Short mmCIF file of C-alpha atoms in Angstrom, two decimals:
data_model
loop_
_atom_site.label_atom_id
_atom_site.label_comp_id
_atom_site.label_asym_id
_atom_site.label_seq_id
_atom_site.Cartn_x
_atom_site.Cartn_y
_atom_site.Cartn_z
CA MET A 1 173.40 62.82 185.60
CA TYR A 2 175.10 65.88 184.19
CA MET A 3 176.99 68.14 186.59
CA ILE A 4 177.51 70.80 183.96
CA GLN A 5 175.61 71.45 180.77
CA ALA A 6 176.84 74.27 178.57
CA MET A 7 174.35 74.91 175.83
CA ASN A 8 174.92 77.05 172.75
CA LEU A 9 177.44 79.30 174.49
CA SER A 10 178.57 82.34 172.59
CA LYS A 11 181.06 84.90 173.77
CA LYS A 12 182.52 87.87 171.95
CA PHE A 13 185.44 90.08 172.89
CA ASN A 14 184.85 93.19 170.81
CA ASP A 15 184.46 91.75 167.33
CA ASN A 16 186.26 88.54 168.08
CA ASN A 17 183.98 85.52 168.46
CA VAL A 18 185.77 83.46 171.09
CA LEU A 19 183.02 80.90 171.69
CA LYS A 20 180.70 79.98 168.85
CA ASN A 21 177.61 78.08 169.85
CA LEU A 22 179.60 75.78 172.06
CA ASN A 23 178.00 72.69 173.62
CA ILE A 24 179.83 70.74 176.29
CA ASN A 25 178.32 68.49 178.97
CA VAL A 26 180.12 66.94 181.88
CA LYS A 27 178.89 63.95 183.86
CA LYS A 28 179.29 63.40 187.58
CA GLY A 29 182.73 62.05 188.39
CA GLU A 30 184.00 62.60 184.89
CA VAL A 31 187.45 64.01 184.17
CA LEU A 32 187.26 66.09 181.03
CA VAL A 33 190.48 67.40 179.53
CA ILE A 34 190.25 70.19 176.99
CA ILE A 35 193.17 70.67 174.64
CA GLY A 36 193.69 73.04 171.77
CA PRO A 37 195.84 75.87 170.46
CA SER A 38 195.96 79.18 172.32
CA GLY A 39 193.08 81.42 171.39
CA SER A 40 190.82 78.45 170.80
CA GLY A 41 188.47 79.57 173.59
CA LYS A 42 189.19 76.77 176.07
CA SER A 43 190.12 79.09 178.95
CA THR A 44 187.24 81.41 178.10
CA PHE A 45 184.89 78.44 178.34
CA LEU A 46 186.08 77.68 181.89
CA ARG A 47 185.88 81.35 182.85
CA CYS A 48 182.32 81.58 181.55
CA LEU A 49 181.29 78.57 183.60
CA ASN A 50 181.99 80.34 186.86
CA ASN A 51 180.96 83.73 185.56
CA LEU A 52 184.40 85.35 185.46
CA GLU A 53 183.34 86.21 181.92
CA LYS A 54 179.72 86.91 181.07
CA ILE A 55 178.31 84.83 178.25
CA ASP A 56 176.57 86.69 175.44
CA GLN A 57 174.24 83.85 174.52
CA GLY A 58 173.35 80.36 175.65
CA ASN A 59 172.71 78.63 178.93
CA ILE A 60 174.89 77.22 181.64
CA VAL A 61 173.26 74.58 183.81
CA ILE A 62 175.02 73.55 187.00
CA GLU A 63 173.57 70.49 188.70
CA ASN A 64 170.26 71.02 186.90
CA GLU A 65 169.97 74.68 187.82
CA ILE A 66 170.32 77.44 185.25
CA LEU A 67 172.97 80.06 186.02
CA ASP A 68 171.17 83.39 186.04
CA ILE A 69 173.81 86.07 185.50
CA LYS A 70 171.44 88.78 186.68
CA ASP A 71 170.80 87.20 190.07
CA LYS A 72 173.78 87.74 192.39
CA LYS A 73 172.62 85.16 194.97
CA ASN A 74 172.13 82.55 192.28
CA ILE A 75 175.58 83.30 190.85
CA ILE A 76 177.29 82.81 194.21
CA LYS A 77 175.25 79.70 194.99
CA LEU A 78 176.08 78.00 191.69
CA THR A 79 179.64 79.21 191.13
CA THR A 80 180.73 78.13 194.60
CA LYS A 81 179.84 74.58 193.60
CA MET A 82 182.90 74.90 191.38
CA GLY A 83 186.46 75.36 192.58
CA MET A 84 188.77 77.20 190.24
CA VAL A 85 192.52 76.81 189.90
CA PHE A 86 194.30 79.50 187.88
CA GLN A 87 197.44 79.43 185.80
CA ASN A 88 199.00 82.13 187.97
CA PHE A 89 197.83 80.66 191.30
CA ASN A 90 196.35 83.98 192.49
CA LEU A 91 197.02 83.20 196.13
CA PHE A 92 196.38 86.09 198.49
CA PRO A 93 199.91 87.36 199.23
CA HIS A 94 199.03 89.09 202.50
CA MET A 95 197.76 85.88 204.06
CA THR A 96 199.57 82.78 205.25
CA VAL A 97 198.92 79.45 203.56
CA MET A 98 196.45 78.54 206.28
CA GLU A 99 194.64 81.89 206.07
CA ASN A 100 194.40 81.55 202.30
CA ILE A 101 192.60 78.24 202.74
CA ILE A 102 190.21 79.11 205.55
CA GLN A 103 189.22 82.63 204.45
CA ALA A 104 186.49 81.75 201.95
CA PRO A 105 184.66 79.08 204.02
CA ILE A 106 184.59 81.47 206.98
CA THR A 107 183.70 84.64 205.07
CA VAL A 108 181.50 83.27 202.31
CA LYS A 109 179.90 80.23 203.91
CA LYS A 110 179.99 81.57 207.49
CA GLU A 111 181.39 78.25 208.68
CA ASN A 112 182.69 77.65 212.17
CA LYS A 113 186.38 78.51 212.30
CA GLU A 114 187.42 75.46 214.34
CA GLU A 115 185.84 73.10 211.85
CA VAL A 116 187.36 74.88 208.88
CA LEU A 117 190.78 74.74 210.51
CA LYS A 118 190.45 70.99 210.99
CA ARG A 119 189.43 70.52 207.38
CA ALA A 120 192.26 72.78 206.19
CA GLU A 121 194.80 70.64 208.08
CA ILE A 122 193.53 67.56 206.29
CA LEU A 123 193.65 69.33 202.93
CA LEU A 124 197.20 70.54 203.54
CA GLU A 125 198.21 67.00 204.41
CA LYS A 126 196.61 65.83 201.20
CA VAL A 127 198.59 68.28 199.07
CA GLY A 128 201.71 67.56 201.10
CA LEU A 129 202.22 71.02 202.59
CA LYS A 130 201.34 70.61 206.24
CA ASP A 131 204.67 72.11 207.31
CA LYS A 132 204.04 75.25 205.25
CA LYS A 133 200.78 76.31 206.86
CA ASP A 134 202.25 79.42 208.48
CA SER A 135 204.35 80.49 205.47
CA TYR A 136 203.44 83.36 203.21
CA PRO A 137 202.98 82.57 199.50
CA SER A 138 206.12 84.55 198.60
CA LYS A 139 208.16 81.89 200.40
CA LEU A 140 206.78 79.02 198.32
CA SER A 141 207.84 77.54 194.99
CA GLY A 142 205.43 77.66 192.07
CA GLY A 143 204.46 74.04 192.55
CA GLN A 144 203.79 74.60 196.23
CA LYS A 145 201.73 77.70 195.46
CA GLN A 146 199.58 75.78 193.02
CA ARG A 147 199.03 72.98 195.52
CA VAL A 148 197.92 75.56 198.10
CA ALA A 149 195.59 77.04 195.47
CA ILE A 150 194.08 73.59 194.94
CA ALA A 151 193.63 73.13 198.70
CA ARG A 152 192.05 76.59 198.90
CA ALA A 153 189.53 75.69 196.21
CA LEU A 154 188.80 72.32 197.84
CA ALA A 155 188.16 73.97 201.21
CA MET A 156 184.86 75.25 199.80
CA ASN A 157 183.79 71.61 199.29
CA PRO A 158 183.12 72.04 195.57
CA ASP A 159 181.39 69.37 193.50
CA ILE A 160 183.38 70.29 190.42
CA MET A 161 186.96 71.48 189.97
CA LEU A 162 187.99 73.69 187.07
CA PHE A 163 191.69 73.83 186.20
CA ASP A 164 192.81 76.60 183.86
CA GLU A 165 196.27 75.59 182.62
CA PRO A 166 197.37 74.79 186.17
CA THR A 167 200.95 73.85 185.25
CA SER A 168 201.70 76.31 182.45
CA ALA A 169 203.44 78.83 184.72
CA LEU A 170 205.58 76.19 186.46
CA ASP A 171 209.18 75.19 185.98
CA PRO A 172 209.22 71.74 184.34
CA GLU A 173 210.53 69.98 187.43
CA LEU A 174 207.58 71.27 189.49
CA VAL A 175 204.83 70.14 187.13
CA GLY A 176 204.74 66.58 188.45
CA GLU A 177 203.87 67.44 192.05
CA VAL A 178 200.82 69.43 190.92
CA LEU A 179 199.67 66.77 188.47
CA ASN A 180 199.98 64.12 191.20
CA VAL A 181 197.59 66.06 193.43
CA MET A 182 195.19 66.33 190.50
CA LYS A 183 195.46 62.60 189.79
CA ASP A 184 194.59 61.83 193.40
CA LEU A 185 191.54 64.05 193.11
CA ALA A 186 190.44 62.29 189.96
CA LYS A 187 190.81 58.91 191.71
CA GLU A 188 188.55 60.13 194.51
CA GLY A 189 185.83 60.70 191.94
CA MET A 190 185.95 64.48 191.69
CA THR A 191 184.28 65.90 188.61
CA MET A 192 186.99 67.85 186.82
CA ILE A 193 187.43 70.01 183.75
CA VAL A 194 191.08 70.53 182.98
CA VAL A 195 192.43 72.88 180.34
CA THR A 196 196.01 71.84 179.83
CA HIS A 197 198.91 71.24 177.49
CA GLU A 198 200.05 68.21 179.50
CA MET A 199 199.21 65.45 177.06
CA GLY A 200 200.66 62.79 179.35
CA PHE A 201 198.23 63.78 182.05
CA ALA A 202 195.36 63.78 179.57
CA LYS A 203 196.23 60.26 178.38
CA GLU A 204 196.54 58.90 181.86
CA VAL A 205 193.71 60.57 183.75
CA ALA A 206 191.08 61.84 181.33
CA ASP A 207 187.81 59.99 180.81
CA ARG A 208 187.22 62.14 177.77
CA VAL A 209 189.33 64.56 175.76
CA ILE A 210 187.95 67.48 173.79
CA PHE A 211 189.98 69.17 171.10
CA MET A 212 188.84 72.76 170.70
CA GLU A 213 189.75 75.20 167.99
CA ASP A 214 188.32 78.51 166.95
CA GLY A 215 185.62 78.61 169.61
CA ASN A 216 184.18 75.20 169.02
CA VAL A 217 184.63 71.49 169.63
CA VAL A 218 186.47 69.92 166.70
CA GLU A 219 186.68 66.41 168.06
CA GLU A 220 186.06 64.55 171.26
CA GLY A 221 186.47 61.06 172.54
CA LYS A 222 188.34 58.73 174.83
CA PRO A 223 191.99 59.72 175.21
CA GLU A 224 193.30 56.49 173.68
CA VAL A 225 191.26 57.21 170.55
CA ILE A 226 192.02 60.93 170.30
CA PHE A 227 195.73 60.50 170.79
CA SER A 228 196.29 57.37 168.70
CA SER A 229 193.80 57.77 165.88
CA PRO A 230 192.29 61.23 165.65
CA GLN A 231 189.65 61.55 162.95
CA GLN A 232 189.92 65.22 162.13
CA LEU A 233 192.77 66.75 160.18
CA ARG A 234 192.95 69.74 162.52
CA THR A 235 193.30 67.47 165.54
CA LYS A 236 196.05 65.52 163.80
CA ALA A 237 197.90 68.72 162.90
CA PHE A 238 197.68 70.04 166.47
CA LEU A 239 198.78 66.79 168.10
CA LYS A 240 201.69 66.49 165.70
CA LYS A 241 202.94 69.86 166.89
CA VAL A 242 202.61 69.26 170.64
CA ILE A 243 203.64 65.65 171.05
CA MET B 1 220.05 134.58 220.92
CA ASP B 2 218.10 135.07 224.08
CA THR B 3 217.70 131.68 225.71
CA ASN B 4 215.36 133.10 228.34
CA ILE B 5 212.87 134.00 225.64
CA ILE B 6 213.03 130.44 224.36
CA LEU B 7 212.49 128.95 227.82
CA ASN B 8 209.66 131.36 228.62
CA THR B 9 207.74 130.87 225.40
CA LEU B 10 208.31 127.13 225.10
CA PRO B 11 205.33 126.08 227.28
CA ILE B 12 202.99 128.18 225.16
CA LEU B 13 204.41 126.78 221.93
CA LEU B 14 204.15 123.24 223.26
CA LYS B 15 200.54 123.85 224.19
CA GLY B 16 199.94 125.05 220.63
CA SER B 17 201.66 121.99 219.25
CA LEU B 18 199.23 119.78 221.15
CA ILE B 19 196.42 121.41 219.19
CA THR B 20 198.44 120.88 215.99
CA LEU B 21 198.81 117.19 216.82
CA GLN B 22 195.14 116.86 217.71
CA LEU B 23 194.11 118.49 214.43
CA THR B 24 196.52 116.30 212.48
CA VAL B 25 195.39 113.03 214.02
CA LEU B 26 191.68 113.81 213.68
CA THR B 27 192.18 115.02 210.09
CA ILE B 28 194.01 111.81 209.24
CA ILE B 29 191.23 109.66 210.70
CA ILE B 30 188.34 111.54 209.08
CA GLY B 31 190.22 112.26 205.84
CA SER B 32 191.30 108.64 205.39
CA THR B 33 187.79 107.32 205.95
CA LEU B 34 186.48 109.84 203.45
CA GLY B 35 189.32 108.90 201.09
CA ILE B 36 188.46 105.19 201.16
CA ILE B 37 184.81 105.90 200.41
CA LEU B 38 185.66 108.33 197.61
CA ALA B 39 188.21 105.92 196.13
CA LEU B 40 185.62 103.11 196.03
CA LEU B 41 183.12 105.48 194.41
CA LYS B 42 185.72 106.51 191.85
CA ILE B 43 186.36 102.93 190.72
CA SER B 44 182.61 102.32 190.51
CA GLU B 45 181.16 101.32 187.15
CA ASN B 46 178.18 103.58 187.82
CA LYS B 47 178.88 106.75 185.83
CA ILE B 48 176.88 109.08 188.09
CA VAL B 49 178.63 107.83 191.24
CA TYR B 50 181.99 108.12 189.52
CA SER B 51 181.24 111.64 188.29
CA LEU B 52 180.14 112.89 191.71
CA ALA B 53 183.29 111.55 193.38
CA SER B 54 185.43 113.00 190.60
CA LEU B 55 183.73 116.38 190.96
CA TYR B 56 184.60 116.31 194.63
CA THR B 57 188.30 115.58 194.13
CA TRP B 58 188.41 118.07 191.25
CA ILE B 59 187.16 120.90 193.46
CA PHE B 60 189.14 120.11 196.58
CA ARG B 61 192.43 119.41 194.85
CA GLY B 62 191.95 122.26 192.43
CA THR B 63 191.47 125.12 194.88
CA PRO B 64 193.78 126.33 197.67
CA LEU B 65 193.23 125.00 201.18
CA LEU B 66 193.37 128.58 202.47
CA LEU B 67 190.43 129.53 200.25
CA GLN B 68 188.45 126.49 201.41
CA LEU B 69 189.07 127.43 205.05
CA PHE B 70 188.04 131.06 204.47
CA PHE B 71 184.90 129.85 202.72
CA LEU B 72 184.00 127.60 205.66
CA TYR B 73 184.84 130.04 208.42
CA TYR B 74 183.92 133.41 206.94
CA GLY B 75 181.49 132.42 204.19
CA LEU B 76 179.18 129.84 205.71
CA PRO B 77 178.06 131.98 208.70
CA LEU B 78 176.35 134.25 206.14
CA VAL B 79 174.03 131.35 205.27
CA GLY B 80 173.52 130.53 208.93
CA ILE B 81 176.18 127.84 209.46
CA LYS B 82 178.44 128.99 212.26
CA MET B 83 181.50 127.10 213.36
CA THR B 84 184.20 127.51 215.94
CA PRO B 85 187.70 127.92 214.50
CA PHE B 86 188.49 124.34 215.54
CA GLN B 87 185.41 122.94 213.81
CA ALA B 88 186.08 124.91 210.63
CA ALA B 89 189.74 123.92 210.69
CA LEU B 90 188.99 120.25 211.23
CA ILE B 91 186.28 120.11 208.56
CA GLY B 92 188.37 122.07 206.06
CA LEU B 93 191.48 119.96 206.57
CA SER B 94 189.51 116.68 206.50
CA LEU B 95 187.62 117.50 203.31
CA ASN B 96 190.87 118.51 201.64
CA CYS B 97 192.77 115.50 202.94
CA GLY B 98 189.95 113.19 201.78
CA ALA B 99 190.41 114.33 198.19
CA TYR B 100 194.14 113.60 198.19
CA MET B 101 193.74 110.30 200.05
CA ALA B 102 191.08 109.23 197.53
CA GLU B 103 193.57 109.58 194.69
CA ILE B 104 196.30 107.72 196.56
CA ILE B 105 193.96 104.86 197.54
CA ARG B 106 192.39 104.62 194.08
CA GLY B 107 195.85 104.37 192.56
CA GLY B 108 196.67 101.60 195.05
CA ILE B 109 193.51 99.63 194.30
CA ILE B 110 193.95 99.70 190.53
CA SER B 111 197.55 98.55 190.91
CA ILE B 112 196.39 95.25 192.47
CA ASP B 113 196.64 92.30 190.07
CA LYS B 114 193.34 91.48 188.36
CA GLY B 115 193.87 87.85 189.37
CA GLN B 116 193.21 88.78 193.01
CA PHE B 117 189.72 90.02 192.13
CA GLU B 118 189.13 86.89 190.05
CA ALA B 119 190.31 84.49 192.75
CA ALA B 120 188.04 86.22 195.26
CA LYS B 121 185.12 86.09 192.87
CA ALA B 122 185.71 82.43 192.07
CA LEU B 123 185.68 81.66 195.80
CA GLY B 124 182.31 83.38 196.15
CA PHE B 125 183.34 86.61 197.85
CA ASN B 126 180.90 89.45 197.21
CA TYR B 127 182.11 92.97 196.44
CA ILE B 128 182.35 94.19 200.03
CA GLN B 129 184.07 91.00 201.24
CA THR B 130 186.52 91.17 198.34
CA MET B 131 187.44 94.76 199.13
CA LYS B 132 187.64 94.29 202.89
CA LYS B 133 189.50 90.99 203.07
CA ILE B 134 191.51 90.84 199.86
CA ILE B 135 192.01 94.11 198.03
CA LEU B 136 192.22 96.88 200.64
CA PRO B 137 194.72 95.09 202.92
CA GLN B 138 197.06 94.72 199.94
CA THR B 139 196.36 98.26 198.81
CA PHE B 140 197.38 99.69 202.18
CA ARG B 141 200.67 97.86 202.06
CA ARG B 142 201.46 99.48 198.72
CA ILE B 143 200.38 102.99 199.56
CA ILE B 144 202.16 103.34 202.89
CA PRO B 145 204.97 105.49 201.43
CA PRO B 146 202.68 108.05 199.72
CA ILE B 147 200.37 108.03 202.73
CA GLY B 148 203.30 108.79 205.02
CA ASN B 149 204.06 111.73 202.76
CA GLU B 150 200.46 112.89 202.85
CA PHE B 151 200.28 112.72 206.65
CA ILE B 152 203.44 114.79 207.02
CA THR B 153 202.00 117.32 204.57
CA ILE B 154 198.83 117.49 206.66
CA LEU B 155 200.82 118.08 209.82
CA LYS B 156 202.56 121.03 208.19
CA GLU B 157 199.41 122.30 206.49
CA THR B 158 197.64 122.61 209.84
CA SER B 159 199.74 125.80 210.17
CA ILE B 160 197.44 127.34 207.54
CA VAL B 161 194.47 127.20 209.92
CA SER B 162 196.24 129.86 211.99
CA SER B 163 194.73 132.23 209.43
CA ILE B 164 191.21 131.53 210.64
CA THR B 165 192.21 132.42 214.21
CA MET B 166 192.79 128.82 215.27
CA VAL B 167 195.50 128.86 217.93
CA GLU B 168 197.82 126.00 217.11
CA LEU B 169 201.60 125.92 217.03
CA MET B 170 201.99 128.41 214.16
CA ARG B 171 199.58 130.96 215.57
CA ALA B 172 201.02 130.55 219.06
CA ALA B 173 204.42 131.35 217.58
CA GLN B 174 203.05 134.40 215.74
CA GLN B 175 201.46 135.66 218.95
CA MET B 176 204.66 135.16 220.92
CA TYR B 177 206.60 136.97 218.21
CA SER B 178 204.29 139.97 218.28
CA THR B 179 204.64 140.29 222.05
CA THR B 180 208.40 139.68 222.26
CA PHE B 181 209.68 140.84 218.85
CA LYS B 182 212.18 138.00 218.92
CA PRO B 183 211.51 136.25 215.60
CA ILE B 184 214.69 134.17 215.51
CA GLU B 185 214.21 132.54 218.91
CA ILE B 186 210.47 132.02 218.51
CA PHE B 187 210.36 130.68 214.96
CA LEU B 188 213.46 128.57 215.51
CA SER B 189 211.76 126.92 218.51
CA ALA B 190 208.52 126.41 216.62
CA GLY B 191 210.46 125.01 213.67
CA CYS B 192 212.23 122.53 215.94
CA ILE B 193 208.89 121.40 217.36
CA TYR B 194 207.52 120.86 213.84
CA LEU B 195 210.65 118.94 212.92
CA ALA B 196 210.35 116.78 216.03
CA MET B 197 206.73 115.95 215.19
CA THR B 198 207.41 115.14 211.52
CA THR B 199 210.38 113.02 212.57
CA ILE B 200 208.18 111.00 214.93
CA PHE B 201 205.67 110.51 212.09
CA THR B 202 208.40 109.37 209.73
CA CYS B 203 209.71 106.89 212.30
CA ILE B 204 206.23 105.48 212.95
CA PHE B 205 205.77 104.99 209.23
CA SER B 206 209.04 103.20 208.68
CA VAL B 207 208.16 100.84 211.53
CA VAL B 208 204.71 100.19 210.02
CA GLU B 209 206.28 99.65 206.61
CA LYS B 210 208.64 97.02 208.01
CA GLN B 211 205.84 95.35 209.92
CA VAL B 212 203.56 94.86 206.92
CA ALA B 213 206.49 93.92 204.68
CA LYS B 214 206.84 90.63 206.54
CA TYR B 215 204.81 88.69 204.00
CA GLU B 216 206.98 89.73 201.08
#
């Protein structure tokens, strides 16, 4: 069963074709890692999936339901099945860690506050930040912020997690703690799409790796194949530069 | 300096200053509400909505408050809308304040990082929820200094409504002057009362600023 089917996606920024008839499907429980040079459209693809960018053409199907970008209810219903983690965390600075996590379930899903609080405690434990629940984001390191952002996304009980270069803004020594949380998620069977430059993570965790360039998929396959014997010249050239 | 004059006129001036305070507080409440609505309309993607809100701020920031008050108090009765001086003063000040507040708030909203809107959207917040829970609370933190300025300006500008026969601190002082002919004592006292009120405002604002700065 496919969790996400992206069919013939096209997206233009002014005259720049960022996505060109892109087709990517993701199965339940699959961890898909997308690599590629900057400007290849990989982040735009993620942002189109949860409607942060509007697609110009094509269809996005989430759990067998077509995303209708004209229907606000449908957008919220389908996009909240996906949790999004941003490169720059985008935590709400005027809220404590705990408030950041519980706000959306309470406001968007109208959930009972007591239950959300319980779930948030468990999530904070999971990302190793139970002692920080009353801190404001400004008091956290980058790695801690990103782990809170992951907990915040998970609090909505998403079926799919989208990671948009989650470690690119972090100091090198803080990357590991975020990747570890992501590895745990993958082990639990979460369906994940990860745009990243962390090739080690891709090798270790990905079920499938896609190399994107110029708005399209150049090559895809199991990580051991992509990284050890890529078929396409462009993939080889890219991997040579980054590894 | 005749200290007796000061002591004798002080109760009347203080009574006037109560009206000044009342006008200021009510203007701030109504003007700020109006300002938030106008600011949201001005960042709207709907061109008609944007144009109407812009027309409003253009008119009210582009003409003198005194003229607006005269129009309300002396002009509108001719088309059958009669107001007491207090009503005209309050409406005039609020409409004017709303235009300035709208610009301050709009500036605050557009200074918020785009990532905050995106995070809210990704979590499923609709427009109203995003504004109420995420954007406006951060906006208010940022605009406290200019808002403090604006409120102090309003407090002082209430003196202009003395010209439509509204008896507040300024007009009370004028009346006392014309009965006593002691301008130095009277206006010095009134000035001190204004200073005291603006000082209290300034203090309140620096406390508020420190309070909301706790998350930084």
